[in-house]
Coordinates of C-alpha atoms in Angstrom, one line a residue:
M1 CA -50.6 4.1 45.8
S2 CA -48.6 3.7 49.1
K3 CA -45.2 3.9 47.4
E4 CA -44.4 7.2 45.6
F5 CA -42.4 7.6 42.2
K6 CA -40.1 10.9 40.8
P7 CA -40.9 12.0 37.4
F8 CA -37.9 11.5 35.4
K9 CA -37.3 14.1 32.9
F10 CA -36.1 12.7 29.4
P11 CA -32.5 13.6 29.1
L12 CA -32.0 14.2 25.4
M13 CA -34.2 17.0 24.9
L14 CA -34.2 20.5 26.9
I15 CA -36.5 23.4 26.8
R16 CA -35.0 26.7 28.3
K17 CA -37.0 29.3 26.4
S18 CA -35.1 32.5 25.4
T19 CA -31.6 30.7 26.4
S20 CA -29.0 29.8 23.9
L21 CA -28.0 26.3 24.9
A22 CA -25.0 24.0 23.7
E23 CA -24.6 20.1 23.8
C24 CA -21.4 18.5 24.9
I25 CA -20.3 14.6 24.1
F26 CA -17.7 13.4 25.9
L27 CA -16.1 9.7 25.9
V28 CA -13.6 9.4 29.0
R29 CA -11.3 7.2 30.7
D30 CA -11.0 8.9 34.5
V31 CA -14.6 10.0 35.2
G32 CA -13.6 11.7 38.7
E33 CA -11.0 14.1 36.8
F34 CA -13.1 14.8 34.1
W35 CA -15.8 16.4 36.9
R36 CA -13.1 17.3 38.9
E37 CA -11.5 19.7 36.0
L38 CA -14.9 20.8 35.2
S39 CA -15.9 21.3 39.0
D40 CA -17.3 25.4 37.8
V41 CA -19.4 24.3 35.0
R42 CA -22.5 23.6 35.7
P43 CA -24.7 21.5 33.1
L44 CA -28.1 22.4 33.0
S45 CA -28.9 17.9 32.3
T46 CA -26.4 15.4 32.4
S47 CA -26.2 11.6 31.3
M48 CA -23.7 9.2 31.6
I49 CA -23.3 6.1 29.7
S50 CA -21.1 3.3 30.3
I51 CA -19.4 1.2 27.4
P52 CA -20.1 -2.4 27.6
Q53 CA -17.0 -3.0 24.7
D54 CA -15.1 -1.0 26.9
P55 CA -15.6 -0.9 30.4
S56 CA -12.8 1.4 31.1
L57 CA -15.0 3.8 28.9
T58 CA -18.0 6.4 30.1
L59 CA -19.8 8.6 27.8
I60 CA -20.9 11.7 29.2
Q61 CA -23.4 13.8 27.2
M62 CA -24.7 17.7 29.1
F63 CA -26.3 20.4 28.1
V64 CA -24.8 23.5 29.1
L65 CA -25.2 27.2 28.6
K66 CA -23.5 28.7 25.2
H67 CA -21.7 31.1 26.7
E68 CA -19.8 28.4 28.5
L69 CA -18.4 26.1 25.8
P70 CA -15.3 28.1 25.2
K71 CA -14.4 27.2 29.1
I72 CA -15.0 23.7 28.5
V73 CA -13.3 23.2 25.1
E74 CA -10.4 25.0 26.6
K75 CA -10.2 23.0 30.1
I76 CA -10.6 19.1 27.9
K77 CA -7.5 20.4 25.9
S78 CA -5.6 19.4 29.2
M79 CA -7.6 16.4 30.2
K80 CA -5.5 12.8 29.0
G81 CA -8.5 11.1 30.4
I82 CA -10.4 12.2 27.4
V83 CA -10.8 9.7 23.9
D84 CA -13.0 12.0 22.1
A85 CA -15.2 15.3 22.6
K86 CA -17.8 16.6 20.6
T87 CA -20.1 20.1 20.8
S88 CA -23.2 21.1 19.2
C89 CA -25.1 24.3 18.9
T90 CA -27.7 24.2 16.3
K91 CA -30.0 27.1 15.6
L92 CA -32.6 25.8 17.5
M93 CA -30.2 25.4 20.6
E94 CA -29.8 29.1 20.2
R95 CA -33.4 29.6 20.9
G96 CA -33.6 27.4 23.8
L97 CA -34.9 24.3 22.3
A98 CA -32.0 21.5 23.1
L99 CA -32.6 18.8 21.0
D100 CA -29.4 15.8 21.2
S101 CA -27.4 16.4 17.6
F102 CA -25.7 12.9 18.4
F103 CA -28.0 9.5 19.5
F104 CA -29.8 7.1 17.1
P105 CA -32.2 5.2 17.9
I106 CA -32.8 4.8 21.6
V107 CA -32.6 0.7 22.5
I108 CA -33.2 -1.2 25.2
G109 CA -31.7 -5.1 25.6
D110 CA -29.1 -7.2 24.7
D111 CA -30.5 -7.3 21.5
D112 CA -31.1 -3.3 21.0
V113 CA -34.9 -3.2 20.7
R114 CA -35.7 0.2 19.8
I115 CA -37.9 2.6 22.0
L116 CA -40.6 4.5 20.0
C117 CA -40.8 7.8 22.2
I118 CA -45.1 9.2 21.7
V119 CA -46.1 12.5 23.4
E120 CA -49.2 12.2 24.9
P121 CA -50.8 15.0 24.6
Y122 CA -50.6 14.9 20.7
M123 CA -51.4 11.2 20.6
L124 CA -54.5 11.2 22.7
Q125 CA -55.5 14.4 20.7
A126 CA -55.1 12.4 17.4
F127 CA -57.4 9.6 19.1
I128 CA -59.9 12.3 19.6
D129 CA -59.6 13.6 16.4
L130 CA -60.0 10.0 14.6
K131 CA -63.0 9.2 16.9
N132 CA -64.7 12.3 15.6
I133 CA -64.4 11.2 12.0
L134 CA -65.2 7.8 12.5
G135 CA -67.1 7.4 15.7
S136 CA -67.1 4.9 18.5
A137 CA -65.0 1.9 16.1
V138 CA -62.0 3.9 16.7
D139 CA -62.3 2.8 20.8
A140 CA -62.6 -0.9 19.7
F141 CA -59.9 -0.4 17.3
L142 CA -57.6 0.9 20.0
Y143 CA -58.6 -1.9 22.3
H144 CA -57.6 -4.8 19.6
L145 CA -54.5 -2.8 19.0
G146 CA -53.7 -3.1 22.4
Y147 CA -54.6 -6.5 22.9
H148 CA -52.4 -7.7 20.2
Y149 CA -49.3 -5.3 21.4
G150 CA -50.1 -6.8 25.4
K151 CA -49.5 -10.7 23.8
S152 CA -46.3 -9.4 22.0
I153 CA -45.3 -8.0 25.4
A154 CA -46.1 -10.9 27.1
L155 CA -44.2 -13.3 24.9
N156 CA -41.5 -11.1 25.0
A157 CA -41.7 -11.5 28.6
K158 CA -41.5 -15.1 28.7
R159 CA -39.0 -15.5 26.2
L160 CA -36.8 -13.4 28.3
L161 CA -37.5 -15.4 31.8
E162 CA -37.4 -18.3 29.4
I163 CA -41.0 -19.5 30.2
E164 CA -42.3 -21.9 28.0
G165 CA -46.5 -22.5 27.1
K166 CA -49.0 -20.9 29.9
I167 CA -48.3 -20.0 33.7
L168 CA -49.4 -23.0 35.5
S169 CA -47.8 -21.7 39.1
E170 CA -48.3 -19.1 41.3
E171 CA -44.9 -18.4 41.2
M172 CA -44.4 -17.9 37.8
L173 CA -47.4 -15.9 37.6
T174 CA -46.0 -13.6 39.9
I175 CA -42.3 -12.9 38.1
I176 CA -44.1 -12.4 35.1
I177 CA -46.8 -9.7 36.3
D178 CA -43.9 -8.0 38.3
F179 CA -42.1 -7.7 34.6
F180 CA -45.5 -6.0 33.3
I181 CA -46.0 -4.1 35.8
S182 CA -42.6 -2.3 35.8
S183 CA -42.4 -2.1 32.4
A184 CA -45.7 -0.1 32.2
R185 CA -44.4 1.8 35.0
I186 CA -40.6 2.8 33.5
L187 CA -42.4 3.1 29.8
G188 CA -45.4 5.7 31.7
W189 CA -48.3 3.8 30.6
A190 CA -49.7 3.7 34.2
L191 CA -49.1 2.7 37.9
I192 CA -50.4 -0.6 38.3
E193 CA -51.6 -3.2 41.2
I194 CA -53.3 -6.2 40.9
E195 CA -56.2 -6.2 43.2
D196 CA -56.5 -10.1 42.5
I197 CA -56.1 -12.9 40.1
D198 CA -57.6 -16.4 40.2
L199 CA -56.0 -19.2 37.8
K200 CA -58.8 -21.4 38.1
S201 CA -61.6 -19.3 37.1
V202 CA -59.6 -16.9 34.7
K203 CA -60.6 -13.7 36.6
A204 CA -57.9 -10.7 37.5
T205 CA -58.9 -7.0 38.6
L206 CA -56.3 -4.3 38.2
R207 CA -56.1 -1.1 39.6
M208 CA -54.3 2.1 37.3
H209 CA -53.1 5.6 39.1
D210 CA -52.2 7.9 36.7
S211 CA -52.9 5.8 33.7
W212 CA -51.5 8.4 30.7
E213 CA -54.8 8.0 28.7
S214 CA -57.2 9.5 31.7
R215 CA -54.6 11.5 33.1
T216 CA -54.1 13.1 29.4
Y217 CA -57.7 13.4 28.6
Q218 CA -58.4 15.4 32.1
K219 CA -56.0 17.7 31.0
L220 CA -57.2 18.4 27.8
Y221 CA -60.6 18.0 27.8
G222 CA -61.5 17.8 31.5
K223 CA -64.0 15.6 33.1
S224 CA -64.9 12.5 30.9
E225 CA -68.8 10.8 30.9
T226 CA -67.0 7.3 30.3
P227 CA -64.0 5.7 30.8
T228 CA -60.8 6.2 28.4
C229 CA -58.4 3.7 28.9
Y230 CA -59.1 1.9 25.9
L231 CA -55.8 1.2 24.5
T232 CA -54.2 0.5 28.0
K233 CA -57.1 -1.8 29.1
G234 CA -56.4 -3.9 26.0
V235 CA -52.6 -4.2 26.5
I236 CA -53.9 -5.7 29.9
A237 CA -56.4 -8.2 28.5
G238 CA -53.8 -9.3 25.7
V239 CA -50.9 -9.8 28.4
V240 CA -53.6 -11.9 30.6
S241 CA -54.5 -13.7 27.6
E242 CA -51.1 -14.7 26.9
V243 CA -50.2 -15.4 30.6
L244 CA -52.9 -18.0 31.1
G245 CA -53.1 -19.1 27.8
V246 CA -56.7 -18.1 27.3
K247 CA -58.4 -15.5 25.6
V248 CA -60.0 -12.9 28.1
I249 CA -61.5 -9.7 27.6
A250 CA -61.3 -6.2 29.9
D251 CA -63.9 -3.9 30.7
E252 CA -63.0 -0.8 32.6
V253 CA -65.3 -0.3 35.6
K254 CA -63.9 3.3 37.2
C255 CA -61.6 5.6 35.6
Q256 CA -59.9 9.2 37.1
A257 CA -60.9 10.9 33.9
R258 CA -64.4 10.1 35.1
G259 CA -63.9 11.3 38.2
D260 CA -63.3 8.3 40.1
P261 CA -59.9 7.8 42.4
Y262 CA -58.6 5.2 40.0
C263 CA -59.1 3.5 37.1
L264 CA -60.3 -0.5 38.0
I265 CA -59.8 -3.3 34.9
K266 CA -61.9 -6.4 35.7
V267 CA -60.5 -9.1 33.2
K268 CA -62.6 -12.2 32.5
K269 CA -62.4 -15.3 30.0
Y270 CA -63.7 -14.3 27.1
G271 CA -67.4 -15.5 26.5
Y272 CA -68.3 -15.8 30.2

């Protein structure tokens, strides 16, 4: 990958073992005044969210050291621009495990689609444990699960982009693939690049860096003898099938978990 990306830490969870923590939520009208008044406070993490129903309001969430909480509470008493303020210090926070007390659920888009956050090592461990019980049928299950999930992703992308039917132009194909690649990056699946794609022959080659399945497998088990990205390649097959309007299959011919420099997915028309 020529472009470098920075990891984004999930803002609603903070772990500082052996440190007492607290959480604060503020609804403010003047963000500048807020930070000026709290200039001597050093939040451990901060999130700011604009309020669509009232653009003059900003919601500020922060985790702080517990001993700073009384100072913060005292300072906000004199702020005129504070519409609402809440604090929390649970027993977990006192042990250094700060889990947000105010937000649910996590949503995206104008229609508030809920995001389910899955922790990668626990999920992959569950896959492997299940495979040890049921055998290689789990690999096929993960692929087909990914396939139908990928079709749903592509259908939603077409709805958002107001595209009907199969993609017939290179321009529309590029737009919807960009949507998928960006979504895969933001949601933590992988950094995906298109090596080539052919509308007429229904073939495509995609390169993946830092796929969550291969990366996590290496961390937990070391080098694999076979490719590991069953769920992700299924998602890719589902997306391509929906986009091109014809059923395709995906094969992982290179995999980082196997020692390759990247994962390589070959897609072709089903039955060929």
